[in-house]
Amino acid sequence: MNSAISFFYFLSFLTVLSAVMVVVSRNPIHSVLYLILTFFTLSGHYILLNAQFLAAVNIIVYAGAIMVLFLFVIMFLNMKQDNEESKTNLTKIAATIVGGTVFVILFGAYRKSVIPAFDPQQFDSQIGMIENLGHLLFRDYLLPFELVSILLLVAMVGAVMLGKREIGERHF
């Protein structure tokens, strides 16, 4: 067996295992740490697909910034174990029904999908490279790119304004 294929299967197993642990883990901090491991293994898949830029962005943005935000929110909320026992059976049944429905939809989409065979004659090694992504982003999608940057700027200003303390306000 080729080493790239065995590495793919190892990464796939680790990705699925860590994703299951995100859902199964009772401690929210452990769940976030498993989610970080999931993002790193997904970055390994991107590298195998020759999309190094997406792998780097996945690590920097998701495993870095978003997970720090998740950890901050979890620690800020100071979640106690008392909340776990307060879940009713109705909540658990509803969660099981929703999870099963999502599984059936994903399985149906998987069954209908057609994966084309690999053709080495049409293989382009430059597909996942940054230069092609930059040309596509700044040529075809320039307006949505600029609108998203304005939206992020407004969100940052709003976060600063909401987080700003008033004079005489008590600090925690």
PDB file of N, CA, C and O in Angstrom, residues 24-84:
ATOM      1  N   VAL A  24     -19.145  13.479  22.108  1.00  0.00           N
ATOM      2  CA  VAL A  24     -19.349  12.584  23.248  1.00  0.00           C
ATOM      3  C   VAL A  24     -18.801  13.164  24.554  1.00  0.00           C
ATOM      4  O   VAL A  24     -19.334  12.897  25.627  1.00  0.00           O
ATOM      5  N   SER A  25     -17.770  13.978  24.460  1.00  0.00           N
ATOM      6  CA  SER A  25     -17.100  14.491  25.655  1.00  0.00           C
ATOM      7  C   SER A  25     -18.046  15.332  26.507  1.00  0.00           C
ATOM      8  O   SER A  25     -18.749  16.204  26.005  1.00  0.00           O
ATOM      9  N   ARG A  26     -18.057  15.066  27.802  1.00  0.00           N
ATOM     10  CA  ARG A  26     -18.937  15.803  28.717  1.00  0.00           C
ATOM     11  C   ARG A  26     -18.335  17.139  29.144  1.00  0.00           C
ATOM     12  O   ARG A  26     -19.055  18.082  29.402  1.00  0.00           O
ATOM     13  N   ASN A  27     -17.023  17.216  29.220  1.00  0.00           N
ATOM     14  CA  ASN A  27     -16.355  18.447  29.624  1.00  0.00           C
ATOM     15  C   ASN A  27     -16.219  19.357  28.397  1.00  0.00           C
ATOM     16  O   ASN A  27     -15.638  18.955  27.388  1.00  0.00           O
ATOM     17  N   PRO A  28     -16.733  20.589  28.441  1.00  0.00           N
ATOM     18  CA  PRO A  28     -16.657  21.458  27.263  1.00  0.00           C
ATOM     19  C   PRO A  28     -15.227  21.831  26.871  1.00  0.00           C
ATOM     20  O   PRO A  28     -14.947  22.022  25.692  1.00  0.00           O
ATOM     21  N   ILE A  29     -14.324  21.907  27.834  1.00  0.00           N
ATOM     22  CA  ILE A  29     -12.923  22.214  27.511  1.00  0.00           C
ATOM     23  C   ILE A  29     -12.315  21.067  26.711  1.00  0.00           C
ATOM     24  O   ILE A  29     -11.624  21.294  25.715  1.00  0.00           O
ATOM     25  N   HIS A  30     -12.577  19.832  27.131  1.00  0.00           N
ATOM     26  CA  HIS A  30     -12.069  18.673  26.380  1.00  0.00           C
ATOM     27  C   HIS A  30     -12.679  18.635  24.986  1.00  0.00           C
ATOM     28  O   HIS A  30     -12.004  18.275  24.018  1.00  0.00           O
ATOM     29  N   SER A  31     -13.947  19.007  24.884  1.00  0.00           N
ATOM     30  CA  SER A  31     -14.609  19.027  23.591  1.00  0.00           C
ATOM     31  C   SER A  31     -13.936  20.026  22.643  1.00  0.00           C
ATOM     32  O   SER A  31     -13.727  19.730  21.470  1.00  0.00           O
ATOM     33  N   VAL A  32     -13.579  21.184  23.141  1.00  0.00           N
ATOM     34  CA  VAL A  32     -12.889  22.186  22.312  1.00  0.00           C
ATOM     35  C   VAL A  32     -11.504  21.682  21.913  1.00  0.00           C
ATOM     36  O   VAL A  32     -11.072  21.870  20.774  1.00  0.00           O
ATOM     37  N   LEU A  33     -10.811  21.021  22.821  1.00  0.00           N
ATOM     38  CA  LEU A  33      -9.491  20.484  22.479  1.00  0.00           C
ATOM     39  C   LEU A  33      -9.587  19.400  21.414  1.00  0.00           C
ATOM     40  O   LEU A  33      -8.736  19.325  20.511  1.00  0.00           O
ATOM     41  N   TYR A  34     -10.605  18.562  21.489  1.00  0.00           N
ATOM     42  CA  TYR A  34     -10.810  17.573  20.427  1.00  0.00           C
ATOM     43  C   TYR A  34     -11.169  18.250  19.108  1.00  0.00           C
ATOM     44  O   TYR A  34     -10.783  17.778  18.037  1.00  0.00           O
ATOM     45  N   LEU A  35     -11.889  19.356  19.164  1.00  0.00           N
ATOM     46  CA  LEU A  35     -12.219  20.090  17.947  1.00  0.00           C
ATOM     47  C   LEU A  35     -10.964  20.688  17.307  1.00  0.00           C
ATOM     48  O   LEU A  35     -10.832  20.707  16.081  1.00  0.00           O
ATOM     49  N   ILE A  36     -10.033  21.147  18.123  1.00  0.00           N
ATOM     50  CA  ILE A  36      -8.762  21.638  17.595  1.00  0.00           C
ATOM     51  C   ILE A  36      -8.013  20.505  16.895  1.00  0.00           C
ATOM     52  O   ILE A  36      -7.452  20.686  15.808  1.00  0.00           O
ATOM     53  N   LEU A  37      -8.001  19.308  17.501  1.00  0.00           N
ATOM     54  CA  LEU A  37      -7.376  18.144  16.863  1.00  0.00           C
ATOM     55  C   LEU A  37      -8.063  17.815  15.545  1.00  0.00           C
ATOM     56  O   LEU A  37      -7.400  17.486  14.552  1.00  0.00           O
ATOM     57  N   THR A  38      -9.381  17.955  15.495  1.00  0.00           N
ATOM     58  CA  THR A  38     -10.113  17.718  14.252  1.00  0.00           C
ATOM     59  C   THR A  38      -9.686  18.704  13.177  1.00  0.00           C
ATOM     60  O   THR A  38      -9.482  18.325  12.016  1.00  0.00           O
ATOM     61  N   PHE A  39      -9.529  19.965  13.540  1.00  0.00           N
ATOM     62  CA  PHE A  39      -9.087  20.958  12.554  1.00  0.00           C
ATOM     63  C   PHE A  39      -7.673  20.663  12.046  1.00  0.00           C
ATOM     64  O   PHE A  39      -7.384  20.842  10.868  1.00  0.00           O
ATOM     65  N   PHE A  40      -6.797  20.214  12.923  1.00  0.00           N
ATOM     66  CA  PHE A  40      -5.441  19.881  12.482  1.00  0.00           C
ATOM     67  C   PHE A  40      -5.446  18.690  11.526  1.00  0.00           C
ATOM     68  O   PHE A  40      -4.714  18.672  10.534  1.00  0.00           O
ATOM     69  N   THR A  41      -6.271  17.693  11.821  1.00  0.00           N
ATOM     70  CA  THR A  41      -6.318  16.543  10.914  1.00  0.00           C
ATOM     71  C   THR A  41      -6.959  16.917   9.581  1.00  0.00           C
ATOM     72  O   THR A  41      -6.550  16.406   8.535  1.00  0.00           O
ATOM     73  N   LEU A  42      -7.936  17.823   9.600  1.00  0.00           N
ATOM     74  CA  LEU A  42      -8.497  18.303   8.336  1.00  0.00           C
ATOM     75  C   LEU A  42      -7.459  19.083   7.535  1.00  0.00           C
ATOM     76  O   LEU A  42      -7.448  19.014   6.303  1.00  0.00           O
ATOM     77  N   SER A  43      -6.588  19.794   8.214  1.00  0.00           N
ATOM     78  CA  SER A  43      -5.499  20.484   7.512  1.00  0.00           C
ATOM     79  C   SER A  43      -4.553  19.478   6.860  1.00  0.00           C
ATOM     80  O   SER A  43      -4.014  19.728   5.782  1.00  0.00           O
ATOM     81  N   GLY A  44      -4.364  18.337   7.516  1.00  0.00           N
ATOM     82  CA  GLY A  44      -3.573  17.264   6.897  1.00  0.00           C
ATOM     83  C   GLY A  44      -4.221  16.764   5.619  1.00  0.00           C
ATOM     84  O   GLY A  44      -3.531  16.475   4.630  1.00  0.00           O
ATOM     85  N   HIS A  45      -5.550  16.675   5.607  1.00  0.00           N
ATOM     86  CA  HIS A  45      -6.255  16.282   4.380  1.00  0.00           C
ATOM     87  C   HIS A  45      -6.066  17.327   3.289  1.00  0.00           C
ATOM     88  O   HIS A  45      -5.900  16.979   2.118  1.00  0.00           O
ATOM     89  N   TYR A  46      -6.105  18.608   3.659  1.00  0.00           N
ATOM     90  CA  TYR A  46      -5.871  19.656   2.669  1.00  0.00           C
ATOM     91  C   TYR A  46      -4.475  19.554   2.066  1.00  0.00           C
ATOM     92  O   TYR A  46      -4.298  19.770   0.867  1.00  0.00           O
ATOM     93  N   ILE A  47      -3.501  19.236   2.883  1.00  0.00           N
ATOM     94  CA  ILE A  47      -2.137  19.086   2.367  1.00  0.00           C
ATOM     95  C   ILE A  47      -2.065  17.906   1.405  1.00  0.00           C
ATOM     96  O   ILE A  47      -1.399  17.978   0.362  1.00  0.00           O
ATOM     97  N   LEU A  48      -2.746  16.816   1.731  1.00  0.00           N
ATOM     98  CA  LEU A  48      -2.770  15.669   0.812  1.00  0.00           C
ATOM     99  C   LEU A  48      -3.453  16.019  -0.509  1.00  0.00           C
ATOM    100  O   LEU A  48      -3.137  15.443  -1.546  1.00  0.00           O
ATOM    101  N   LEU A  49      -4.381  16.961  -0.481  1.00  0.00           N
ATOM    102  CA  LEU A  49      -5.070  17.397  -1.700  1.00  0.00           C
ATOM    103  C   LEU A  49      -4.326  18.511  -2.432  1.00  0.00           C
ATOM    104  O   LEU A  49      -4.859  19.095  -3.372  1.00  0.00           O
ATOM    105  N   ASN A  50      -3.129  18.834  -1.986  1.00  0.00           N
ATOM    106  CA  ASN A  50      -2.282  19.862  -2.590  1.00  0.00           C
ATOM    107  C   ASN A  50      -2.908  21.249  -2.464  1.00  0.00           C
ATOM    108  O   ASN A  50      -2.828  22.073  -3.369  1.00  0.00           O
ATOM    109  N   ALA A  51      -3.547  21.505  -1.326  1.00  0.00           N
ATOM    110  CA  ALA A  51      -4.143  22.815  -1.049  1.00  0.00           C
ATOM    111  C   ALA A  51      -3.481  23.369   0.206  1.00  0.00           C
ATOM    112  O   ALA A  51      -4.094  23.454   1.267  1.00  0.00           O
ATOM    113  N   GLN A  52      -2.230  23.747   0.078  1.00  0.00           N
ATOM    114  CA  GLN A  52      -1.456  24.185   1.227  1.00  0.00           C
ATOM    115  C   GLN A  52      -1.999  25.473   1.824  1.00  0.00           C
ATOM    116  O   GLN A  52      -1.954  25.669   3.034  1.00  0.00           O
ATOM    117  N   PHE A  53      -2.499  26.360   0.985  1.00  0.00           N
ATOM    118  CA  PHE A  53      -3.036  27.617   1.489  1.00  0.00           C
ATOM    119  C   PHE A  53      -4.256  27.371   2.372  1.00  0.00           C
ATOM    120  O   PHE A  53      -4.382  27.971   3.441  1.00  0.00           O
ATOM    121  N   LEU A  54      -5.146  26.499   1.941  1.00  0.00           N
ATOM    122  CA  LEU A  54      -6.314  26.186   2.760  1.00  0.00           C
ATOM    123  C   LEU A  54      -5.909  25.529   4.072  1.00  0.00           C
ATOM    124  O   LEU A  54      -6.523  25.781   5.112  1.00  0.00           O
ATOM    125  N   ALA A  55      -4.871  24.713   4.043  1.00  0.00           N
ATOM    126  CA  ALA A  55      -4.395  24.090   5.279  1.00  0.00           C
ATOM    127  C   ALA A  55      -3.871  25.150   6.243  1.00  0.00           C
ATOM    128  O   ALA A  55      -4.185  25.112   7.439  1.00  0.00           O
ATOM    129  N   ALA A  56      -3.109  26.089   5.737  1.00  0.00           N
ATOM    130  CA  ALA A  56      -2.567  27.144   6.595  1.00  0.00           C
ATOM    131  C   ALA A  56      -3.678  28.038   7.141  1.00  0.00           C
ATOM    132  O   ALA A  56      -3.679  28.389   8.322  1.00  0.00           O
ATOM    133  N   VAL A  57      -4.644  28.388   6.301  1.00  0.00           N
ATOM    134  CA  VAL A  57      -5.753  29.218   6.749  1.00  0.00           C
ATOM    135  C   VAL A  57      -6.596  28.470   7.782  1.00  0.00           C
ATOM    136  O   VAL A  57      -7.044  29.055   8.771  1.00  0.00           O
ATOM    137  N   ASN A  58      -6.797  27.180   7.578  1.00  0.00           N
ATOM    138  CA  ASN A  58      -7.565  26.379   8.528  1.00  0.00           C
ATOM    139  C   ASN A  58      -6.889  26.367   9.893  1.00  0.00           C
ATOM    140  O   ASN A  58      -7.552  26.509  10.920  1.00  0.00           O
ATOM    141  N   ILE A  59      -5.580  26.222   9.913  1.00  0.00           N
ATOM    142  CA  ILE A  59      -4.861  26.199  11.190  1.00  0.00           C
ATOM    143  C   ILE A  59      -4.870  27.579  11.839  1.00  0.00           C
ATOM    144  O   ILE A  59      -5.145  27.718  13.031  1.00  0.00           O
ATOM    145  N   ILE A  60      -4.600  28.614  11.049  1.00  0.00           N
ATOM    146  CA  ILE A  60      -4.515  29.963  11.621  1.00  0.00           C
ATOM    147  C   ILE A  60      -5.875  30.459  12.082  1.00  0.00           C
ATOM    148  O   ILE A  60      -6.030  30.928  13.221  1.00  0.00           O
ATOM    149  N   VAL A  61      -6.875  30.351  11.222  1.00  0.00           N
ATOM    150  CA  VAL A  61      -8.179  30.940  11.531  1.00  0.00           C
ATOM    151  C   VAL A  61      -8.978  30.061  12.483  1.00  0.00           C
ATOM    152  O   VAL A  61      -9.406  30.509  13.540  1.00  0.00           O
ATOM    153  N   TYR A  62      -9.167  28.801  12.124  1.00  0.00           N
ATOM    154  CA  TYR A  62     -10.055  27.963  12.925  1.00  0.00           C
ATOM    155  C   TYR A  62      -9.364  27.415  14.163  1.00  0.00           C
ATOM    156  O   TYR A  62      -9.842  27.602  15.282  1.00  0.00           O
ATOM    157  N   ALA A  63      -8.256  26.706  13.980  1.00  0.00           N
ATOM    158  CA  ALA A  63      -7.592  26.103  15.141  1.00  0.00           C
ATOM    159  C   ALA A  63      -6.978  27.170  16.032  1.00  0.00           C
ATOM    160  O   ALA A  63      -6.803  26.944  17.227  1.00  0.00           O
ATOM    161  N   GLY A  64      -6.679  28.322  15.496  1.00  0.00           N
ATOM    162  CA  GLY A  64      -6.102  29.394  16.298  1.00  0.00           C
ATOM    163  C   GLY A  64      -7.151  30.321  16.871  1.00  0.00           C
ATOM    164  O   GLY A  64      -7.537  30.226  18.029  1.00  0.00           O
ATOM    165  N   ALA A  65      -7.645  31.198  16.033  1.00  0.00           N
ATOM    166  CA  ALA A  65      -8.501  32.293  16.506  1.00  0.00           C
ATOM    167  C   ALA A  65      -9.870  31.824  16.986  1.00  0.00           C
ATOM    168  O   ALA A  65     -10.307  32.200  18.079  1.00  0.00           O
ATOM    169  N   ILE A  66     -10.551  31.014  16.226  1.00  0.00           N
ATOM    170  CA  ILE A  66     -11.911  30.617  16.593  1.00  0.00           C
ATOM    171  C   ILE A  66     -11.896  29.757  17.853  1.00  0.00           C
ATOM    172  O   ILE A  66     -12.742  29.915  18.741  1.00  0.00           O
ATOM    173  N   MET A  67     -10.934  28.864  17.982  1.00  0.00           N
ATOM    174  CA  MET A  67     -10.890  28.005  19.167  1.00  0.00           C
ATOM    175  C   MET A  67     -10.514  28.800  20.423  1.00  0.00           C
ATOM    176  O   MET A  67     -10.993  28.497  21.511  1.00  0.00           O
ATOM    177  N   VAL A  68      -9.671  29.823  20.274  1.00  0.00           N
ATOM    178  CA  VAL A  68      -9.386  30.688  21.423  1.00  0.00           C
ATOM    179  C   VAL A  68     -10.660  31.404  21.849  1.00  0.00           C
ATOM    180  O   VAL A  68     -10.953  31.529  23.038  1.00  0.00           O
ATOM    181  N   LEU A  69     -11.450  31.836  20.869  1.00  0.00           N
ATOM    182  CA  LEU A  69     -12.726  32.471  21.178  1.00  0.00           C
ATOM    183  C   LEU A  69     -13.670  31.497  21.875  1.00  0.00           C
ATOM    184  O   LEU A  69     -14.319  31.844  22.864  1.00  0.00           O
ATOM    185  N   PHE A  70     -13.747  30.256  21.396  1.00  0.00           N
ATOM    186  CA  PHE A  70     -14.601  29.251  22.036  1.00  0.00           C
ATOM    187  C   PHE A  70     -14.160  29.008  23.478  1.00  0.00           C
ATOM    188  O   PHE A  70     -14.989  28.952  24.385  1.00  0.00           O
ATOM    189  N   LEU A  71     -12.857  28.842  23.684  1.00  0.00           N
ATOM    190  CA  LEU A  71     -12.360  28.618  25.037  1.00  0.00           C
ATOM    191  C   LEU A  71     -12.673  29.801  25.938  1.00  0.00           C
ATOM    192  O   LEU A  71     -13.044  29.634  27.102  1.00  0.00           O
ATOM    193  N   PHE A  72     -12.520  31.008  25.416  1.00  0.00           N
ATOM    194  CA  PHE A  72     -12.818  32.203  26.199  1.00  0.00           C
ATOM    195  C   PHE A  72     -14.287  32.230  26.605  1.00  0.00           C
ATOM    196  O   PHE A  72     -14.616  32.513  27.760  1.00  0.00           O
ATOM    197  N   VAL A  73     -15.180  31.924  25.682  1.00  0.00           N
ATOM    198  CA  VAL A  73     -16.614  31.947  25.973  1.00  0.00           C
ATOM    199  C   VAL A  73     -16.970  30.865  26.985  1.00  0.00           C
ATOM    200  O   VAL A  73     -17.732  31.106  27.925  1.00  0.00           O
ATOM    201  N   ILE A  74     -16.405  29.677  26.842  1.00  0.00           N
ATOM    202  CA  ILE A  74     -16.698  28.591  27.781  1.00  0.00           C
ATOM    203  C   ILE A  74     -16.214  28.948  29.173  1.00  0.00           C
ATOM    204  O   ILE A  74     -16.922  28.749  30.169  1.00  0.00           O
ATOM    205  N   MET A  75     -15.016  29.497  29.266  1.00  0.00           N
ATOM    206  CA  MET A  75     -14.500  29.872  30.579  1.00  0.00           C
ATOM    207  C   MET A  75     -15.245  31.080  31.145  1.00  0.00           C
ATOM    208  O   MET A  75     -15.418  31.196  32.356  1.00  0.00           O
ATOM    209  N   PHE A  76     -15.701  31.972  30.278  1.00  0.00           N
ATOM    210  CA  PHE A  76     -16.443  33.140  30.722  1.00  0.00           C
ATOM    211  C   PHE A  76     -17.812  32.750  31.272  1.00  0.00           C
ATOM    212  O   PHE A  76     -18.283  33.317  32.259  1.00  0.00           O
ATOM    213  N   LEU A  77     -18.450  31.763  30.656  1.00  0.00           N
ATOM    214  CA  LEU A  77     -19.761  31.316  31.113  1.00  0.00           C
ATOM    215  C   LEU A  77     -19.684  30.509  32.395  1.00  0.00           C
ATOM    216  O   LEU A  77     -20.677  30.380  33.101  1.00  0.00           O
ATOM    217  N   ASN A  78     -18.526  29.931  32.689  1.00  0.00           N
ATOM    218  CA  ASN A  78     -18.310  29.164  33.917  1.00  0.00           C
ATOM    219  C   ASN A  78     -19.388  28.091  34.071  1.00  0.00           C
ATOM    220  O   ASN A  78     -20.148  28.077  35.027  1.00  0.00           O
ATOM    221  N   MET A  79     -19.431  27.195  33.099  1.00  0.00           N
ATOM    222  CA  MET A  79     -20.462  26.161  33.069  1.00  0.00           C
ATOM    223  C   MET A  79     -20.232  25.162  34.195  1.00  0.00           C
ATOM    224  O   MET A  79     -19.138  24.677  34.403  1.00  0.00           O
ATOM    225  N   LYS A  80     -21.285  24.852  34.899  1.00  0.00           N
ATOM    226  CA  LYS A  80     -21.226  23.922  36.020  1.00  0.00           C
ATOM    227  C   LYS A  80     -21.778  22.567  35.593  1.00  0.00           C
ATOM    228  O   LYS A  80     -22.498  22.447  34.620  1.00  0.00           O
ATOM    229  N   GLN A  81     -21.487  21.540  36.360  1.00  0.00           N
ATOM    230  CA  GLN A  81     -22.001  20.205  36.092  1.00  0.00           C
ATOM    231  C   GLN A  81     -23.488  20.108  36.412  1.00  0.00           C
ATOM    232  O   GLN A  81     -24.150  19.188  35.966  1.00  0.00           O
ATOM    233  N   ASP A  82     -24.047  21.032  37.197  1.00  0.00           N
ATOM    234  CA  ASP A  82     -25.450  20.972  37.576  1.00  0.00           C
ATOM    235  C   ASP A  82     -26.367  21.061  36.362  1.00  0.00           C
ATOM    236  O   ASP A  82     -27.477  20.538  36.376  1.00  0.00           O
ATOM    237  N   ASN A  83     -25.902  21.731  35.296  1.00  0.00           N
ATOM    238  CA  ASN A  83     -26.737  21.900  34.116  1.00  0.00           C
ATOM    239  C   ASN A  83     -26.942  20.591  33.360  1.00  0.00           C
ATOM    240  O   ASN A  83     -27.906  20.440  32.636  1.00  0.00           O
ATOM    241  N   GLU A  84     -26.022  19.652  33.495  1.00  0.00           N
ATOM    242  CA  GLU A  84     -26.115  18.394  32.757  1.00  0.00           C
ATOM    243  C   GLU A  84     -27.296  17.552  33.230  1.00  0.00           C
ATOM    244  O   GLU A  84     -27.964  16.912  32.437  1.00  0.00           O
TER     245      GLU A  84
END
